[in-house]
């Protein structure tokens, strides 16, 4: 990924304050923390935009992650994460994440393929129309 992601108009966002355990020997947020934040964003987005009844019976699993690191995030800096969905491919949705530092500069960006799982069947399932409508970018 070399293209810089620009959050969609309907991007979901939340802030992250690094904990002491997030800081590595180089005195910045460790790379695996960004991936954990990307997952936290995806889960929070799903929980915020779908009701418990709508979520019942469904789960998401990550199929692939691609992540670029651009700017270190240091101790005491608060990050803002943005997430939105991209292309739908049967049971998969692309999800984009961008994490910015307090200066608005991108610290990291991630593209992930998430697969919808029918919990009862324990198998992938086609993403339903209401999910596409609810989570897809609006012009």
Tab-separated table of C-alpha atoms in Angstrom, residues 24-129:
chain	number	residue	atom	x	y	z
A	24	UNK	CA	8.517	-0.031	23.180
A	25	UNK	CA	12.294	0.216	23.611
A	26	UNK	CA	12.382	2.934	20.937
A	27	UNK	CA	10.110	5.138	23.091
A	28	UNK	CA	7.155	5.037	20.700
A	29	UNK	CA	3.990	3.004	20.305
A	30	UNK	CA	4.906	-0.524	19.263
A	31	UNK	CA	3.777	-1.661	15.824
A	32	UNK	CA	1.538	-4.446	17.159
A	33	UNK	CA	-0.430	-1.880	19.169
A	34	UNK	CA	-1.580	-0.218	15.931
A	35	UNK	CA	-2.955	-3.554	14.764
A	36	UNK	CA	-4.768	-4.022	18.079
A	37	UNK	CA	-6.226	-0.522	17.718
A	38	UNK	CA	-7.359	-1.373	14.167
A	39	UNK	CA	-9.220	-4.380	15.570
A	40	UNK	CA	-10.660	-2.308	18.427
A	41	UNK	CA	-11.944	0.231	15.878
A	42	UNK	CA	-13.569	-2.472	13.747
A	43	UNK	CA	-15.319	-4.012	16.754
A	44	UNK	CA	-16.477	-0.644	18.090
A	45	UNK	CA	-17.782	0.324	14.632
A	46	UNK	CA	-19.805	-2.919	14.372
A	47	UNK	CA	-21.175	-2.486	17.893
A	48	UNK	CA	-22.053	1.190	17.376
A	49	UNK	CA	-23.798	0.842	14.019
A	50	UNK	CA	-25.621	-2.496	14.464
A	51	UNK	CA	-28.023	-3.306	17.275
A	52	UNK	CA	-27.451	-6.288	19.566
A	53	UNK	CA	-30.336	-8.042	17.784
A	54	UNK	CA	-28.770	-7.372	14.369
A	55	UNK	CA	-25.366	-8.598	15.580
A	56	UNK	CA	-26.772	-11.782	17.150
A	57	UNK	CA	-25.721	-14.813	15.182
A	58	UNK	CA	-22.921	-13.053	13.315
A	59	UNK	CA	-19.230	-12.624	13.888
A	60	UNK	CA	-16.318	-11.250	11.888
A	61	UNK	CA	-12.857	-12.742	11.506
A	62	UNK	CA	-9.822	-11.131	9.940
A	63	UNK	CA	-8.550	-12.859	6.818
A	64	UNK	CA	-5.642	-10.562	5.962
A	65	UNK	CA	-4.010	-7.405	7.293
A	66	UNK	CA	-1.786	-4.949	5.445
A	67	UNK	CA	-0.333	-2.140	7.510
A	68	UNK	CA	1.904	0.819	6.751
A	69	UNK	CA	3.681	2.798	9.443
A	70	UNK	CA	4.363	6.442	8.624
A	71	UNK	CA	5.031	8.470	11.772
A	72	UNK	CA	5.877	7.366	15.267
A	73	UNK	CA	3.408	8.037	18.035
A	74	UNK	CA	5.148	8.891	21.274
A	75	UNK	CA	4.270	8.565	24.932
A	76	UNK	CA	1.601	11.080	25.931
A	77	UNK	CA	0.315	11.688	22.400
A	78	UNK	CA	-3.356	10.964	21.818
A	79	UNK	CA	-4.209	9.261	18.532
A	80	UNK	CA	-7.430	9.415	16.564
A	81	UNK	CA	-8.422	6.324	14.613
A	82	UNK	CA	-10.838	6.284	11.688
A	83	UNK	CA	-12.394	3.241	10.046
A	84	UNK	CA	-14.703	2.665	7.098
A	85	UNK	CA	-15.506	-0.199	4.764
A	86	UNK	CA	-14.543	-0.589	1.141
A	87	UNK	CA	-15.313	-3.201	-1.468
A	88	UNK	CA	-17.687	-6.076	-0.766
A	89	UNK	CA	-16.613	-9.512	-2.022
A	90	UNK	CA	-19.219	-12.146	-1.097
A	91	UNK	CA	-18.619	-12.894	2.593
A	92	UNK	CA	-15.752	-10.362	2.785
A	93	UNK	CA	-15.647	-6.654	3.386
A	94	UNK	CA	-12.528	-4.578	2.985
A	95	UNK	CA	-11.997	-2.377	6.015
A	96	UNK	CA	-9.722	0.625	6.092
A	97	UNK	CA	-8.172	2.154	9.184
A	98	UNK	CA	-6.166	5.330	9.538
A	99	UNK	CA	-4.560	6.356	12.819
A	100	UNK	CA	-3.462	9.970	13.137
A	101	UNK	CA	-1.352	11.697	15.742
A	102	UNK	CA	-2.487	14.840	17.586
A	103	UNK	CA	-0.991	16.937	14.780
A	104	UNK	CA	-3.305	15.276	12.227
A	105	UNK	CA	-0.431	13.485	10.527
A	106	UNK	CA	-0.968	9.832	9.709
A	107	UNK	CA	0.900	7.447	12.004
A	108	UNK	CA	-0.350	4.220	10.428
A	109	UNK	CA	-2.894	2.894	7.985
A	110	UNK	CA	-4.293	-0.581	7.591
A	111	UNK	CA	-6.362	-2.473	5.047
A	112	UNK	CA	-7.990	-5.651	6.305
A	113	UNK	CA	-10.229	-8.261	4.742
A	114	UNK	CA	-12.919	-9.245	7.243
A	115	UNK	CA	-15.074	-12.333	6.681
A	116	UNK	CA	-18.627	-12.568	7.986
A	117	UNK	CA	-19.243	-15.770	9.945
A	118	UNK	CA	-22.600	-17.389	10.626
A	119	UNK	CA	-21.986	-18.420	14.230
A	120	UNK	CA	-24.518	-21.292	14.243
A	121	UNK	CA	-23.201	-22.806	11.007
A	122	UNK	CA	-19.579	-21.905	11.840
A	123	UNK	CA	-19.104	-20.962	8.189
A	124	UNK	CA	-18.635	-17.836	6.110
A	125	UNK	CA	-21.880	-16.186	4.985
A	126	UNK	CA	-22.671	-13.585	2.339
A	127	UNK	CA	-22.730	-10.075	3.749
A	128	UNK	CA	-26.398	-9.111	4.005
A	129	UNK	CA	-27.959	-6.149	2.243
